[in-house]
Coordinates of C-alpha atoms in Angstrom, one line a residue:
M1 CA -4.0 14.1 -28.2
E2 CA -6.4 13.8 -26.0
Q3 CA -5.8 14.2 -22.6
E4 CA -6.8 12.3 -19.4
P5 CA -8.9 14.4 -17.2
T6 CA -6.3 14.7 -14.3
G7 CA -4.1 15.9 -16.9
A8 CA -6.2 18.7 -17.9
R9 CA -7.3 19.9 -14.9
R10 CA -4.0 20.6 -14.4
R11 CA -3.4 22.0 -18.0
L12 CA -6.3 24.3 -17.3
G13 CA -5.5 25.1 -13.6
A14 CA -2.2 26.0 -14.9
E15 CA -3.9 28.4 -17.6
L16 CA -6.0 30.0 -14.9
R17 CA -2.8 30.7 -12.5
R18 CA -1.5 32.7 -15.9
L19 CA -4.4 34.7 -16.4
R20 CA -4.6 35.4 -12.7
V21 CA -0.7 36.8 -12.2
N22 CA -1.2 38.6 -15.7
A23 CA -3.5 40.4 -14.5
G24 CA -1.8 41.3 -11.1
L25 CA -4.4 39.5 -9.0
K26 CA -4.0 37.8 -6.0
L27 CA -6.2 34.6 -4.7
E28 CA -8.0 36.7 -2.6
D29 CA -8.4 39.1 -5.4
A30 CA -9.8 36.2 -7.7
A31 CA -11.9 34.8 -4.7
G32 CA -13.6 38.3 -4.2
G33 CA -14.7 39.0 -7.6
V34 CA -16.5 35.8 -7.8
G35 CA -18.0 35.6 -4.2
C36 CA -16.1 32.3 -3.1
S37 CA -13.3 30.9 -0.9
T38 CA -9.8 31.4 -2.0
S39 CA -9.6 27.5 -1.1
K40 CA -11.4 27.0 -3.9
I41 CA -9.8 29.1 -6.3
S42 CA -6.4 26.9 -5.3
R43 CA -8.2 23.7 -5.3
L44 CA -9.0 25.2 -9.7
E45 CA -5.1 25.8 -10.1
N46 CA -3.8 22.8 -8.6
G47 CA -5.7 21.1 -11.1
K48 CA -8.1 19.2 -7.8
G49 CA -11.5 18.4 -8.1
V50 CA -14.0 18.7 -11.2
P51 CA -13.9 22.4 -12.3
R52 CA -17.5 23.8 -13.3
P53 CA -18.2 25.5 -16.4
A54 CA -19.8 28.5 -15.1
D55 CA -16.4 28.8 -12.1
V56 CA -14.0 28.9 -15.1
A57 CA -16.1 31.8 -17.2
A58 CA -16.5 34.2 -14.2
L59 CA -12.8 33.7 -13.4
V60 CA -12.5 34.5 -17.0
E61 CA -14.1 37.1 -17.0
V62 CA -12.3 38.5 -13.6
Y63 CA -9.1 38.4 -15.5
G64 CA -10.1 40.1 -18.0
G65 CA -11.3 37.5 -20.6
V66 CA -10.0 35.8 -23.6
A67 CA -10.5 35.4 -27.2
G68 CA -9.9 33.7 -30.3
V69 CA -7.7 30.6 -30.1
E70 CA -6.9 30.5 -26.3
A71 CA -10.7 31.0 -25.1
E72 CA -11.2 27.6 -27.8
M73 CA -8.6 26.3 -25.6
L74 CA -10.0 26.5 -22.4
E75 CA -13.1 25.8 -22.9
R76 CA -11.7 22.2 -24.7
L77 CA -9.7 22.0 -21.1
V78 CA -12.6 22.7 -19.2
T79 CA -14.9 19.9 -21.4
E80 CA -11.8 17.4 -21.0
S81 CA -11.8 18.0 -17.1
R82 CA -15.3 17.0 -16.5
T83 CA -14.5 13.3 -18.3
R84 CA -14.0 10.5 -16.4
G85 CA -10.6 8.9 -16.1
W86 CA -10.2 5.3 -17.5
W87 CA -9.3 4.4 -13.6
E88 CA -13.1 5.3 -12.8
P89 CA -14.4 2.2 -13.6
F90 CA -12.1 0.5 -11.6
T91 CA -12.7 2.4 -8.4
E92 CA -16.5 2.8 -8.5
G93 CA -17.8 1.7 -5.6
L94 CA -15.0 1.2 -3.5
R95 CA -14.5 2.3 0.4
S96 CA -11.9 4.4 1.0
D97 CA -9.9 4.4 4.3
P98 CA -7.9 7.0 5.4
H99 CA -5.4 4.7 6.4
F100 CA -4.6 1.9 3.9
L101 CA -6.9 2.9 1.0
P102 CA -7.3 6.9 1.2
S103 CA -7.9 7.7 -2.7
P104 CA -8.3 4.3 -4.7
G105 CA -8.0 6.1 -8.1
R106 CA -5.6 9.3 -7.2
Y107 CA -2.3 7.7 -7.3
A108 CA -3.1 6.6 -11.3
A109 CA -4.6 9.5 -11.9
A110 CA -1.2 11.1 -11.3
E111 CA 0.6 8.3 -13.0
S112 CA -1.1 8.9 -16.0
D113 CA 0.2 12.6 -16.0
A114 CA 4.0 11.1 -15.9
T115 CA 6.1 10.3 -18.4
A116 CA 8.3 8.8 -15.7
V117 CA 8.4 7.2 -12.4
A118 CA 11.8 6.2 -10.0
A119 CA 10.7 4.0 -7.4
F120 CA 12.0 2.5 -4.1
D121 CA 10.3 -0.2 -2.3
L122 CA 11.0 -2.7 0.5
T123 CA 8.3 -4.1 1.0
V124 CA 6.3 -4.8 -2.1
L125 CA 7.2 -4.6 -5.3
H126 CA 5.9 -1.6 -7.3
G127 CA 2.5 -2.0 -8.6
L128 CA 3.6 -1.4 -12.4
L129 CA 5.8 -4.9 -11.8
Q130 CA 3.4 -6.8 -10.1
T131 CA 1.3 -9.8 -11.5
P132 CA -2.0 -10.7 -11.2
A133 CA -1.2 -13.3 -7.9
Y134 CA 1.1 -11.0 -6.1
A135 CA -1.4 -8.1 -6.7
H136 CA -4.0 -10.3 -4.9
A137 CA -1.5 -11.2 -1.9
A138 CA -0.4 -8.1 -1.2
L139 CA -3.4 -6.1 -1.3
R140 CA -5.2 -8.8 0.7
A141 CA -2.7 -8.5 3.8
R142 CA -2.8 -4.8 3.5
L143 CA -6.7 -5.1 3.4
P144 CA -7.5 -7.9 5.2
G145 CA -11.4 -7.2 5.7
R146 CA -12.0 -6.2 2.2
P147 CA -14.4 -8.3 -0.1
D148 CA -12.9 -10.4 -2.8
W149 CA -14.7 -8.2 -5.6
E150 CA -12.5 -5.3 -4.2
I151 CA -9.6 -6.6 -4.1
D152 CA -10.8 -8.1 -7.9
Q153 CA -11.2 -4.5 -8.9
L154 CA -7.9 -3.5 -7.4
V155 CA -6.1 -6.0 -9.0
R156 CA -7.6 -5.2 -12.7
L157 CA -6.9 -1.6 -11.9
R158 CA -3.1 -2.4 -11.6
G159 CA -3.1 -4.6 -14.5
R160 CA -4.4 -1.8 -16.6
R161 CA -1.8 0.2 -15.9
H162 CA 1.2 -1.9 -16.9
E163 CA 0.1 -0.9 -20.2
A164 CA 2.2 2.0 -19.8
L165 CA 5.0 0.0 -19.6
T166 CA 4.3 -0.8 -23.7
A167 CA 2.7 2.4 -24.8
T168 CA 4.0 4.8 -27.7
P169 CA 5.6 6.8 -26.0
P170 CA 6.3 4.4 -23.0
L171 CA 6.3 5.5 -19.2
V172 CA 10.6 5.5 -18.1
L173 CA 10.2 3.2 -15.2
D174 CA 13.4 3.6 -12.7
A175 CA 12.9 1.3 -9.9
V176 CA 15.3 0.3 -7.0
V177 CA 13.9 -3.1 -4.9
D178 CA 15.6 -3.7 -1.6
E179 CA 16.8 -7.6 -1.5
A180 CA 13.8 -8.3 1.3
V181 CA 11.3 -8.1 -1.5
L182 CA 12.6 -10.6 -3.4
A183 CA 12.8 -12.9 -0.3
R184 CA 9.7 -12.2 1.2
A185 CA 7.4 -15.1 -0.1
T186 CA 4.1 -12.6 -0.9
G187 CA 1.2 -15.2 -1.7
G188 CA 3.8 -18.1 -1.0
P189 CA 6.8 -19.4 -3.2
A190 CA 4.8 -20.9 -6.4
V191 CA 3.5 -17.4 -6.6
M192 CA 6.8 -15.5 -5.9
A193 CA 8.7 -17.8 -8.7
E194 CA 6.1 -16.2 -11.5
Q195 CA 6.3 -12.9 -10.1
L196 CA 10.2 -13.0 -10.1
D197 CA 10.1 -14.5 -13.7
R198 CA 7.6 -11.8 -15.1
L199 CA 10.2 -9.3 -12.8
L200 CA 13.1 -10.8 -15.2
T201 CA 10.6 -10.2 -18.3
L202 CA 9.8 -6.4 -17.3
S203 CA 14.0 -5.8 -16.7
G204 CA 14.2 -6.5 -20.4
L205 CA 12.6 -3.6 -21.9
P206 CA 14.1 -0.4 -22.8
D207 CA 12.9 1.9 -21.1
V208 CA 12.8 -0.5 -17.3
T209 CA 15.6 -0.4 -15.4
L210 CA 16.0 -2.6 -12.6
R211 CA 18.0 -2.3 -9.7
V212 CA 18.3 -4.6 -6.5
L213 CA 19.7 -3.2 -3.3
P214 CA 21.7 -6.0 -1.7
F215 CA 21.2 -7.7 2.1
G216 CA 25.0 -6.1 2.3
A217 CA 24.6 -2.8 2.0
G218 CA 23.4 -2.2 4.5
P219 CA 21.1 0.3 5.7
Q220 CA 19.9 3.3 3.7
R221 CA 18.3 6.8 4.1
A222 CA 15.5 5.4 1.5
H223 CA 14.7 2.6 4.9
A224 CA 12.4 5.4 6.3
G225 CA 9.8 4.0 3.3
R226 CA 8.8 3.1 0.1
F227 CA 8.1 6.3 -2.3
A228 CA 8.0 7.1 -6.1
I229 CA 9.0 10.2 -7.6
L230 CA 6.8 10.7 -11.2
T231 CA 8.2 13.0 -13.3
V232 CA 5.3 15.2 -15.1
P233 CA 5.2 17.4 -18.6
D234 CA 5.7 21.3 -17.5
E235 CA 2.7 21.9 -18.9
L236 CA 0.5 19.8 -16.2
G237 CA 2.2 21.2 -13.4
P238 CA 5.3 20.0 -11.1
D239 CA 6.4 16.9 -10.6
V240 CA 5.0 14.5 -7.6
V241 CA 6.7 12.3 -4.9
H242 CA 4.3 9.7 -3.4
T243 CA 4.7 8.1 -0.1
E244 CA 2.3 5.3 1.6
G245 CA 2.8 4.6 5.4
H246 CA 0.3 3.9 8.3
A247 CA -1.2 7.1 8.1
G248 CA -2.3 7.1 4.7
E249 CA -0.3 8.5 1.3
S250 CA 1.0 11.8 0.7
F251 CA 1.7 13.6 -2.4
L252 CA 4.3 16.1 -1.9
E253 CA 5.4 18.9 -4.7
S254 CA 7.6 21.6 -2.7
P255 CA 11.0 22.1 -4.1
A256 CA 12.4 21.1 -1.2
D257 CA 10.4 17.7 -0.8
L258 CA 11.2 16.6 -4.3
R259 CA 15.2 17.7 -4.0
T260 CA 15.1 15.5 -0.6
Y261 CA 13.7 12.6 -2.2
R262 CA 15.6 12.9 -5.4
E263 CA 19.1 13.2 -3.5
V264 CA 17.4 9.7 -1.3
F265 CA 17.0 8.0 -4.8
D266 CA 20.5 8.8 -6.2
E267 CA 22.0 7.1 -3.1
V268 CA 19.8 4.5 -2.8
R269 CA 20.4 3.6 -6.9
D270 CA 24.2 4.1 -6.5
A271 CA 24.2 1.8 -3.5
A272 CA 22.2 -1.0 -5.5
L273 CA 23.4 -3.5 -7.2
D274 CA 24.1 -2.6 -11.6
E275 CA 21.2 -4.3 -14.0
D276 CA 23.3 -6.9 -14.6
A277 CA 23.8 -8.3 -10.9
S278 CA 20.4 -7.6 -10.0
R279 CA 18.6 -10.1 -12.9
A280 CA 20.9 -12.3 -11.0
A281 CA 20.2 -11.4 -7.6
V282 CA 16.3 -12.1 -9.3
S283 CA 16.8 -15.2 -11.0
A284 CA 18.6 -16.6 -7.2
H285 CA 15.8 -15.6 -5.3
R286 CA 13.4 -17.2 -8.0
D287 CA 15.2 -20.2 -7.9
A288 CA 15.2 -20.5 -4.3
H289 CA 11.4 -20.1 -4.4
R290 CA 10.9 -22.9 -7.2
S291 CA 12.6 -25.2 -5.1
A292 CA 10.7 -24.5 -2.0
V293 CA 7.7 -25.3 -4.7
D294 CA 9.2 -28.4 -5.5
D295 CA 9.8 -29.4 -1.5
G296 CA 5.9 -29.6 -1.2
P297 CA 2.3 -27.6 -1.2
D298 CA 2.5 -23.9 0.5
E299 CA -0.6 -23.3 2.0
R300 CA -0.5 -19.5 1.8
D301 CA 0.0 -20.1 -2.0
V302 CA -3.0 -17.6 -3.1
R303 CA -4.0 -19.8 -6.2
T304 CA -4.6 -22.7 -3.8
S305 CA -6.0 -20.9 -1.1
S306 CA -8.6 -19.1 -3.0

């Protein structure tokens, strides 16, 4: 199966790490053998950056060389690692921001490697669940100074990510949503009514599980901030926790971090409503937003103000 470049880079990194370990060499030995820094070897082994064929060939020679099927596999991975990812046309030309848009395509790339996502959100819905109008409102609030074309590009990127939920095999999504997300009028009541209708539809997919953490559940450890745990195939590397905050985003891979966030997710999942009660809560908030629409126009509705 053809791999996305991020997956190929992680697989290539894992193979290079295996060859180095089998050769009995440390990072310092590999770096000295090819005349580069240990950080460069580490980045290659972690699947970060675009590998140069000459660098990979030099490392393989230091490790004792490979032949036959193994050599063909490495050559294929190098080629695939240097291709453009599907997300890159959506992020081309976007200005990065260290706090609110540090790397526009990095999460999409990591999500492309994943087979499952477990997410907790307490401000806005996870990107995989958002309608275009809702995504536009959420992104505009987060990036107030950006031109419309940049917001539109990011909205299209989120729309493209949605295809994973109906792919073969589909991405498995286990989402816990704080009730405040359902009540908050992101984009105005008309946008919210449409968004919650969409949420009910998505919750009916066989590989999507939606639970609502009700106001009555009280504060949870999870309220420290939104996060997503990405399950990644072993051959592509470790699982990843993605977090966001005012200091930017983080990708955590250590066993201790993964263990902590899995515990926190299990706790908040247990405190949430079951699936049927969650759908009922979503329906109730949708109806409340619809009633607000019926009461009159709302100037915050992005579909009438943009």
